[in-house]
Short mmCIF file of C-alpha atoms and ligand atoms in Angstrom, two decimals:
data_model
loop_
_atom_site.label_atom_id
_atom_site.label_comp_id
_atom_site.label_asym_id
_atom_site.label_seq_id
_atom_site.Cartn_x
_atom_site.Cartn_y
_atom_site.Cartn_z
CA MET A 1 -41.81 -104.65 -34.13
CA ASN A 2 -41.58 -107.16 -37.00
CA ALA A 3 -44.46 -108.39 -39.33
CA THR A 4 -45.69 -110.76 -36.54
CA GLY A 5 -45.90 -108.05 -34.10
CA GLN A 6 -42.87 -109.29 -32.08
CA ALA A 7 -40.53 -106.47 -30.76
CA VAL A 8 -37.00 -106.50 -32.40
CA PRO A 9 -34.79 -104.26 -29.93
CA ILE A 10 -32.02 -101.87 -31.06
CA ALA A 11 -28.58 -103.69 -30.93
CA GLU A 12 -26.28 -101.07 -32.00
CA VAL A 13 -25.95 -97.24 -33.05
CA GLU A 14 -23.19 -95.93 -35.06
CA ALA A 15 -22.30 -92.38 -36.05
CA ILE A 16 -20.11 -92.23 -39.12
CA VAL A 17 -18.38 -89.00 -40.46
CA LEU A 18 -18.44 -88.73 -44.30
CA ARG A 19 -16.43 -85.86 -45.93
CA VAL A 20 -15.33 -84.92 -49.45
CA PRO A 21 -11.54 -84.24 -49.47
CA ALA A 22 -10.46 -80.82 -50.50
CA ALA A 23 -14.00 -79.29 -50.13
CA ASP A 24 -13.88 -75.49 -50.59
CA ALA A 25 -15.20 -74.23 -47.26
CA THR A 26 -15.73 -70.56 -48.76
CA ASP A 27 -18.52 -72.19 -50.75
CA LEU A 28 -22.14 -72.39 -49.42
CA ASP A 29 -22.45 -76.11 -49.95
CA GLY A 30 -23.75 -77.97 -46.96
CA SER A 31 -23.23 -81.35 -48.66
CA SER A 32 -19.52 -81.41 -48.54
CA GLU A 33 -19.63 -83.39 -45.35
CA THR A 34 -22.30 -85.38 -43.53
CA ILE A 35 -22.80 -87.46 -40.37
CA LEU A 36 -24.52 -90.91 -41.06
CA VAL A 37 -26.40 -92.34 -38.10
CA ARG A 38 -27.04 -96.07 -38.54
CA ILE A 39 -29.22 -98.00 -36.16
CA THR A 40 -29.01 -101.72 -36.41
CA ASP A 41 -31.70 -104.06 -34.68
CA ALA A 42 -31.13 -107.62 -33.12
CA GLN A 43 -31.72 -109.26 -36.48
CA GLY A 44 -29.36 -107.27 -38.34
CA ARG A 45 -31.78 -104.80 -40.23
CA ALA A 46 -30.33 -101.25 -40.22
CA GLY A 47 -32.01 -97.86 -40.40
CA ILE A 48 -30.08 -94.76 -41.64
CA GLY A 49 -30.35 -90.97 -41.00
CA GLU A 50 -28.27 -87.84 -41.17
CA ALA A 51 -27.83 -84.41 -39.77
CA ASP A 52 -27.11 -81.16 -41.59
CA ALA A 53 -24.81 -80.03 -38.83
CA PRO A 54 -21.12 -80.22 -38.04
CA ALA A 55 -20.38 -84.02 -38.35
CA GLY A 56 -17.85 -84.35 -35.59
CA ALA A 57 -19.98 -82.30 -33.16
CA VAL A 58 -23.03 -84.51 -33.85
CA ARG A 59 -21.16 -87.70 -33.59
CA GLU A 60 -19.98 -86.84 -30.11
CA LEU A 61 -23.60 -86.12 -29.10
CA VAL A 62 -24.76 -89.47 -30.35
CA LEU A 63 -21.88 -91.35 -28.84
CA MET A 64 -20.98 -89.72 -25.68
CA ASP A 65 -21.11 -91.32 -22.36
CA ASP A 66 -23.89 -90.22 -19.79
CA VAL A 67 -23.13 -87.21 -17.73
CA HIS A 68 -26.26 -87.19 -15.75
CA ALA A 69 -30.06 -87.92 -16.22
CA TRP A 70 -30.54 -84.78 -18.26
CA SER A 71 -27.28 -84.95 -20.19
CA ARG A 72 -27.02 -88.34 -21.79
CA GLY A 73 -25.63 -89.79 -25.17
CA LEU A 74 -28.24 -90.62 -27.59
CA ARG A 75 -26.86 -94.16 -28.11
CA GLY A 76 -27.32 -95.24 -24.67
CA VAL A 77 -30.91 -94.07 -24.39
CA LEU A 78 -31.59 -96.11 -27.70
CA LEU A 79 -29.99 -99.62 -26.94
CA GLY A 80 -32.30 -102.22 -26.16
CA ARG A 81 -35.49 -100.24 -27.06
CA ASP A 82 -38.12 -101.04 -29.73
CA PRO A 83 -37.59 -98.69 -32.74
CA PHE A 84 -41.37 -98.81 -33.48
CA ASP A 85 -41.95 -96.54 -30.39
CA LEU A 86 -41.19 -93.56 -32.61
CA ARG A 87 -42.93 -90.63 -30.68
CA ALA A 88 -41.90 -92.06 -27.32
CA LEU A 89 -38.39 -92.46 -28.22
CA TYR A 90 -38.26 -88.84 -29.48
CA GLU A 91 -39.65 -87.60 -26.16
CA ASP A 92 -37.32 -89.82 -24.14
CA LEU A 93 -34.21 -88.50 -26.31
CA TYR A 94 -35.44 -84.92 -25.78
CA ALA A 95 -35.80 -85.33 -21.98
CA ALA A 96 -32.34 -87.13 -21.75
CA THR A 97 -30.64 -84.32 -23.44
CA LEU A 98 -32.43 -81.22 -21.86
CA TYR A 99 -29.22 -79.84 -20.33
CA HIS A 100 -27.35 -79.36 -23.66
CA GLY A 101 -30.18 -79.95 -26.17
CA ARG A 102 -33.73 -78.42 -26.68
CA ARG A 103 -32.47 -76.38 -29.65
CA GLY A 104 -29.54 -76.18 -32.19
CA LEU A 105 -27.01 -78.94 -32.24
CA GLY A 106 -28.65 -81.16 -29.66
CA ILE A 107 -31.87 -81.15 -31.80
CA HIS A 108 -29.75 -81.64 -35.07
CA ALA A 109 -28.20 -84.81 -33.81
CA LEU A 110 -31.72 -86.11 -32.52
CA SER A 111 -32.82 -85.46 -35.99
CA ALA A 112 -30.35 -87.90 -37.44
CA VAL A 113 -31.56 -90.49 -34.99
CA ASP A 114 -35.18 -89.91 -35.61
CA ILE A 115 -34.81 -90.41 -39.36
CA ALA A 116 -32.84 -93.58 -38.77
CA LEU A 117 -35.59 -94.90 -36.51
CA HIS A 118 -38.29 -94.20 -38.98
CA ASP A 119 -36.25 -96.10 -41.74
CA LEU A 120 -35.55 -99.08 -39.39
CA ALA A 121 -39.33 -99.27 -38.21
CA GLY A 122 -40.42 -99.03 -41.83
CA LYS A 123 -38.01 -101.99 -42.61
CA GLN A 124 -39.20 -104.11 -39.63
CA LEU A 125 -42.70 -103.68 -40.72
CA GLY A 126 -42.03 -103.99 -44.52
CA ARG A 127 -43.73 -100.55 -45.08
CA PRO A 128 -42.68 -97.20 -46.64
CA VAL A 129 -42.10 -94.48 -44.00
CA TYR A 130 -44.95 -92.31 -45.33
CA GLN A 131 -47.39 -94.80 -43.96
CA LEU A 132 -45.61 -94.50 -40.46
CA LEU A 133 -46.56 -90.85 -40.84
CA GLY A 134 -50.09 -91.45 -41.46
CA GLY A 135 -50.19 -92.32 -45.03
CA ALA A 136 -50.40 -90.84 -48.39
CA ARG A 137 -52.26 -87.51 -48.57
CA ARG A 138 -51.29 -86.95 -52.36
CA PRO A 139 -51.02 -89.02 -55.37
CA ALA A 140 -47.30 -88.00 -56.24
CA ILE A 141 -44.37 -86.07 -54.96
CA THR A 142 -43.83 -82.56 -56.32
CA PRO A 143 -40.16 -81.29 -55.99
CA TYR A 144 -38.87 -77.71 -57.00
CA ALA A 145 -35.40 -77.69 -58.33
CA THR A 146 -32.96 -75.17 -56.44
CA ILE A 147 -30.78 -73.39 -58.97
CA TYR A 148 -27.63 -71.93 -57.40
CA ALA A 149 -24.84 -70.66 -59.43
CA GLY A 150 -22.30 -70.56 -56.67
CA PRO A 151 -20.49 -67.66 -55.23
CA VAL A 152 -19.84 -64.65 -57.50
CA ARG A 153 -16.02 -65.04 -57.36
CA GLY A 154 -15.23 -62.26 -59.84
CA ARG A 155 -17.86 -63.01 -62.43
CA SER A 156 -20.02 -60.38 -64.02
CA ILE A 157 -23.78 -60.35 -63.66
CA GLY A 158 -24.21 -61.41 -67.27
CA GLN A 159 -21.96 -64.41 -66.61
CA MET A 160 -24.11 -65.31 -63.47
CA MET A 161 -27.27 -65.07 -65.51
CA ASP A 162 -25.80 -67.38 -68.31
CA ASP A 163 -24.89 -69.74 -65.54
CA ILE A 164 -28.46 -69.69 -64.37
CA ALA A 165 -30.11 -69.86 -67.70
CA GLY A 166 -27.92 -73.14 -68.46
CA ARG A 167 -29.11 -74.61 -65.01
CA PHE A 168 -32.78 -73.77 -65.75
CA ALA A 169 -32.60 -75.55 -69.21
CA ARG A 170 -31.06 -78.57 -67.53
CA ALA A 171 -33.82 -78.61 -64.69
CA LEU A 172 -36.52 -78.46 -67.19
CA ALA A 173 -35.01 -81.30 -69.28
CA LEU A 174 -34.86 -83.24 -66.16
CA GLY A 175 -38.49 -82.93 -65.67
CA PHE A 176 -38.85 -80.20 -63.02
CA ARG A 177 -42.03 -77.91 -63.34
CA ALA A 178 -41.08 -75.69 -60.36
CA VAL A 179 -37.68 -73.92 -59.91
CA LYS A 180 -36.19 -71.63 -57.37
CA MET A 181 -33.76 -68.98 -58.55
CA GLU A 182 -31.13 -68.24 -55.82
CA VAL A 183 -30.53 -64.50 -56.61
CA LEU A 184 -27.20 -64.48 -54.38
CA PHE A 185 -25.55 -61.75 -56.32
CA GLU A 186 -23.67 -60.24 -53.39
CA ASP A 187 -22.85 -56.63 -54.27
CA LEU A 188 -23.03 -57.33 -57.92
CA VAL A 189 -26.40 -55.76 -58.44
CA SER A 190 -28.52 -52.65 -57.07
CA ASP A 191 -31.89 -53.52 -55.80
CA ARG A 192 -33.09 -51.96 -59.28
CA GLU A 193 -30.88 -54.43 -61.21
CA MET A 194 -32.03 -57.19 -59.02
CA VAL A 195 -35.53 -56.52 -60.22
CA ALA A 196 -34.37 -56.77 -63.89
CA CYS A 197 -32.61 -60.17 -63.02
CA ILE A 198 -35.91 -61.49 -61.77
CA HIS A 199 -37.76 -60.42 -64.88
CA GLU A 200 -35.24 -62.11 -66.90
CA GLY A 201 -35.50 -65.23 -64.94
CA ARG A 202 -39.19 -65.38 -65.38
CA ARG A 203 -38.62 -64.84 -69.10
CA LEU A 204 -36.23 -67.80 -69.29
CA LEU A 205 -38.64 -70.09 -67.52
CA GLY A 206 -41.70 -69.24 -69.26
CA PRO A 207 -45.07 -68.44 -67.79
CA ASP A 208 -46.07 -72.20 -66.81
CA ILE A 209 -43.35 -73.03 -64.50
CA THR A 210 -43.82 -72.32 -60.82
CA MET A 211 -40.93 -69.66 -59.68
CA MET A 212 -39.51 -69.18 -56.27
CA LEU A 213 -36.82 -66.79 -55.09
CA ASP A 214 -34.12 -67.26 -52.68
CA PHE A 215 -32.47 -63.92 -51.69
CA GLY A 216 -29.72 -65.37 -49.35
CA TYR A 217 -30.55 -62.89 -46.56
CA ARG A 218 -29.83 -59.80 -48.66
CA TRP A 219 -31.61 -57.17 -46.63
CA TYR A 220 -31.39 -55.68 -43.19
CA ASP A 221 -34.36 -53.19 -43.79
CA TRP A 222 -37.89 -54.84 -44.53
CA ARG A 223 -38.72 -51.71 -46.81
CA ASP A 224 -35.73 -52.57 -49.06
CA ALA A 225 -37.27 -56.15 -49.48
CA LEU A 226 -40.61 -54.45 -50.02
CA TRP A 227 -39.57 -52.26 -52.67
CA VAL A 228 -38.14 -55.14 -54.84
CA LEU A 229 -41.01 -57.57 -54.08
CA ASN A 230 -43.53 -55.02 -54.97
CA ARG A 231 -41.90 -54.61 -58.44
CA VAL A 232 -41.99 -58.42 -59.34
CA VAL A 233 -45.50 -59.21 -58.58
CA ASP A 234 -46.09 -59.76 -62.24
CA ASP A 235 -43.46 -62.33 -62.23
CA ASP A 236 -45.88 -64.36 -60.23
CA ILE A 237 -43.37 -65.60 -57.53
CA PHE A 238 -44.51 -68.46 -55.48
CA PHE A 239 -42.52 -67.57 -52.41
CA ALA A 240 -39.62 -65.29 -51.37
CA GLU A 241 -37.07 -67.03 -49.12
CA ALA A 242 -34.30 -65.53 -47.05
CA THR A 243 -35.22 -61.91 -47.69
CA LEU A 244 -34.33 -60.43 -44.28
CA GLN A 245 -31.71 -61.52 -41.54
CA HIS A 246 -32.79 -64.94 -40.02
CA ASP A 247 -33.65 -63.74 -36.56
CA ASP A 248 -35.38 -60.51 -37.58
CA LEU A 249 -38.81 -61.78 -36.90
CA ALA A 250 -40.52 -58.37 -36.51
CA GLY A 251 -39.11 -57.37 -39.88
CA HIS A 252 -40.55 -60.48 -41.41
CA ALA A 253 -43.96 -59.67 -39.79
CA ARG A 254 -43.94 -56.23 -41.30
CA LEU A 255 -42.94 -57.34 -44.80
CA ALA A 256 -45.44 -60.40 -44.87
CA GLN A 257 -48.36 -57.95 -44.01
CA ARG A 258 -47.68 -55.81 -46.94
CA VAL A 259 -46.73 -58.04 -49.89
CA GLU A 260 -48.66 -60.29 -52.18
CA THR A 261 -45.91 -62.73 -52.41
CA ARG A 262 -45.51 -65.65 -49.77
CA ILE A 263 -42.68 -64.76 -47.25
CA CYS A 264 -40.62 -67.67 -46.00
CA GLY A 265 -38.86 -68.09 -42.73
CA ALA A 266 -37.41 -70.60 -40.13
CA GLU A 267 -34.87 -72.06 -42.39
CA PHE A 268 -32.34 -72.66 -39.68
CA ALA A 269 -34.98 -73.30 -36.92
CA ALA A 270 -35.13 -76.36 -34.67
CA THR A 271 -38.29 -77.77 -33.06
CA VAL A 272 -42.01 -76.95 -33.15
CA PHE A 273 -41.32 -74.25 -30.56
CA GLU A 274 -38.92 -72.07 -32.73
CA CYS A 275 -41.38 -72.63 -35.55
CA ARG A 276 -44.32 -71.46 -33.42
CA GLU A 277 -42.48 -68.17 -32.90
CA TRP A 278 -42.06 -67.80 -36.53
CA LEU A 279 -45.69 -67.91 -37.06
CA ARG A 280 -46.74 -65.92 -33.95
CA GLU A 281 -44.04 -63.26 -34.04
CA GLY A 282 -42.70 -63.40 -37.66
CA GLY A 283 -46.07 -63.83 -39.33
CA VAL A 284 -44.65 -65.73 -42.22
CA ASP A 285 -46.53 -67.88 -44.78
CA VAL A 286 -43.92 -70.50 -45.42
CA LEU A 287 -41.79 -72.38 -42.76
CA GLN A 288 -38.56 -74.00 -44.18
CA PRO A 289 -37.05 -75.99 -41.34
CA ASP A 290 -34.80 -78.86 -42.49
CA ILE A 291 -36.03 -82.43 -41.37
CA SER A 292 -32.27 -83.27 -40.87
CA ARG A 293 -31.93 -80.22 -38.39
CA CYS A 294 -35.48 -79.55 -36.85
CA GLY A 295 -36.01 -82.81 -35.06
CA GLY A 296 -36.40 -85.33 -37.85
CA LEU A 297 -39.52 -86.73 -39.29
CA SER A 298 -41.34 -86.92 -35.94
CA GLU A 299 -40.76 -83.14 -35.32
CA ILE A 300 -41.38 -81.93 -39.05
CA ARG A 301 -44.94 -83.52 -38.81
CA ARG A 302 -45.72 -81.93 -35.62
CA ILE A 303 -44.51 -78.67 -37.19
CA ALA A 304 -46.79 -79.21 -40.32
CA GLU A 305 -49.68 -79.87 -38.11
CA MET A 306 -49.20 -76.72 -36.10
CA ALA A 307 -48.71 -74.76 -39.13
CA ALA A 308 -51.92 -76.01 -40.57
CA LEU A 309 -53.78 -74.59 -37.77
CA GLU A 310 -52.39 -71.19 -38.64
CA GLY A 311 -52.81 -71.26 -42.47
CA ALA A 312 -49.00 -71.81 -43.18
CA LEU A 313 -47.13 -74.15 -45.62
CA VAL A 314 -44.02 -76.10 -44.43
CA ILE A 315 -41.64 -76.56 -47.36
CA PRO A 316 -38.33 -77.99 -45.80
CA HIS A 317 -34.95 -76.82 -46.61
CA ASN A 318 -33.02 -79.75 -48.17
CA TRP A 319 -29.35 -79.44 -49.17
CA LYS A 320 -27.55 -82.75 -47.97
CA THR A 321 -27.20 -86.29 -49.32
CA GLY A 322 -29.84 -88.57 -50.99
CA ILE A 323 -30.92 -89.55 -47.29
CA ASN A 324 -32.25 -86.23 -46.42
CA ALA A 325 -33.63 -85.95 -50.02
CA VAL A 326 -35.69 -89.25 -49.57
CA ALA A 327 -36.91 -88.38 -46.06
CA ALA A 328 -38.46 -85.29 -47.57
CA ARG A 329 -40.37 -87.15 -50.09
CA HIS A 330 -41.88 -89.41 -47.33
CA TYR A 331 -42.66 -86.29 -45.48
CA GLN A 332 -44.50 -84.58 -48.58
CA ALA A 333 -46.21 -87.71 -49.35
CA ALA A 334 -47.98 -87.67 -45.91
CA THR A 335 -48.57 -83.92 -45.69
CA VAL A 336 -51.34 -81.63 -46.99
CA ASN A 337 -49.69 -78.25 -46.48
CA ALA A 338 -46.46 -79.00 -48.30
CA PRO A 339 -47.39 -78.35 -51.89
CA TYR A 340 -43.59 -78.66 -52.81
CA ILE A 341 -40.23 -80.05 -51.48
CA GLU A 342 -36.92 -78.51 -52.16
CA MET A 343 -34.69 -80.74 -54.28
CA PHE A 344 -30.98 -80.21 -54.60
CA HIS A 345 -30.55 -82.42 -57.80
CA PRO A 346 -26.92 -83.76 -58.26
CA ASP A 347 -27.34 -83.00 -62.14
CA LEU A 348 -27.85 -79.35 -61.29
CA PHE A 349 -25.10 -78.77 -58.73
CA ALA A 350 -21.77 -80.82 -58.35
CA SER A 351 -21.79 -82.77 -55.13
CA PRO A 352 -19.98 -86.04 -54.79
CA LEU A 353 -21.85 -87.15 -51.64
CA ARG A 354 -25.21 -86.32 -52.96
CA ALA A 355 -24.64 -87.97 -56.38
CA GLU A 356 -22.97 -91.06 -55.06
CA LEU A 357 -24.05 -92.20 -51.44
CA VAL A 358 -27.50 -93.09 -52.06
CA ARG A 359 -28.79 -94.53 -55.37
CA PRO A 360 -30.73 -94.55 -57.56
CA GLU A 361 -31.92 -91.03 -58.23
CA PRO A 362 -35.81 -90.87 -58.59
CA VAL A 363 -37.28 -90.18 -62.17
CA ILE A 364 -39.22 -86.89 -62.45
CA HIS A 365 -41.87 -86.90 -64.99
CA ASP A 366 -43.89 -83.81 -65.87
CA GLY A 367 -42.97 -82.28 -62.61
CA THR A 368 -43.65 -85.16 -60.25
CA ILE A 369 -42.12 -88.25 -58.60
CA ALA A 370 -43.90 -91.38 -58.01
CA LEU A 371 -44.57 -92.13 -54.28
CA PRO A 372 -41.90 -94.31 -52.70
CA THR A 373 -42.72 -98.19 -52.40
CA ALA A 374 -39.70 -99.72 -50.79
CA ALA A 375 -39.85 -100.58 -47.04
CA GLY A 376 -38.48 -97.75 -44.77
CA LEU A 377 -37.03 -94.86 -46.68
CA GLY A 378 -36.01 -96.86 -49.44
CA ALA A 379 -32.51 -95.40 -49.44
CA GLU A 380 -29.65 -98.02 -49.98
CA ILE A 381 -26.08 -96.90 -49.06
CA ASP A 382 -23.37 -97.66 -51.46
CA ASP A 383 -20.80 -99.21 -49.21
CA ALA A 384 -17.87 -98.50 -51.64
CA VAL A 385 -18.76 -94.83 -51.47
CA LEU A 386 -19.17 -94.97 -47.66
CA ALA A 387 -15.61 -96.42 -47.43
CA ARG A 388 -14.21 -93.75 -49.89
CA TYR A 389 -15.46 -90.69 -47.90
CA ARG A 390 -15.48 -92.22 -44.45
CA VAL A 391 -13.27 -90.08 -41.97
CA VAL A 392 -11.81 -92.46 -39.21
CA VAL A 393 -12.19 -90.49 -36.06
MG1 MG B 1 -32.35 -71.76 -48.71
#
């Protein structure tokens, strides 16, 4: 719908694979490729979205020919429709992909489409996306910086901690007031040595910075996780992420009942249905589904509203390009139970697509970013960067 209330239908849906050449597949960097979904209306406006999932597979799910009524390509469902019908389109896309969708890849593909629809509808109306999500519920955006030193690759724990210390200093210089330390030290440290590393991390940050921890799915036994978390209570940890194996909901529930620290879960979850299991069976305090995987902005809002009824926070995973990054800012603007959003900052971890595809990078001042003001997501693609990394399929 345009500003005069007239519907402007969807005219084209593209799915574009972008990949950084020679990316190291043994690294844990989800931003070495992306699938960009671009939805263009009959007046030439375009909305963009992406999915944090294998780009070629998502592209096929977007562009595929219809097989039958419950197994359709997303593009065919969208053509000719009014992008402003956001929730109705989400339900139609979900129903049209029941056979192969519902969870996992099918929902990841839907996520890219849903983000692009929000961008396009916002541009048609001349309004920022967070207003389509119900309007601002906070005066500013509060990101936390994810600090990841990369795989160990023969380094000592002293070298790993020096690397982390350098990135901490850069994060604070960039204006962050909340930092997540990724303690992915593999078998370099015992649990007792892990406790010492966390104490050192707190000492480096000082007492006034919010500190989170990501254990990278370290433990199989919730009592091992409990042993470490009980010994870092005085480090004032805001949350503990990826403590146990992802699908060990029973272990998460037992851990969450016994520690003071907020326990996270659902990082890889798709849909409100999976997230509901994480609350009912997993008993976690913080859900972390990724907007570009869980079903897009429509679904993350539904997840946040469900979690609010259960006293839980929703702080999404976010490690992709500037598209997913700006989508998270609109989500947080409109959401009370999202005190932080994850920010994978291009000055803290080298990533060509994250650094170059969408500009400019927002300014962080005293821990916060101003609310977005541009229509739609406010993410403009650099066409030269698109051409450089585009994989012709
Ligand atoms: Mg994580």
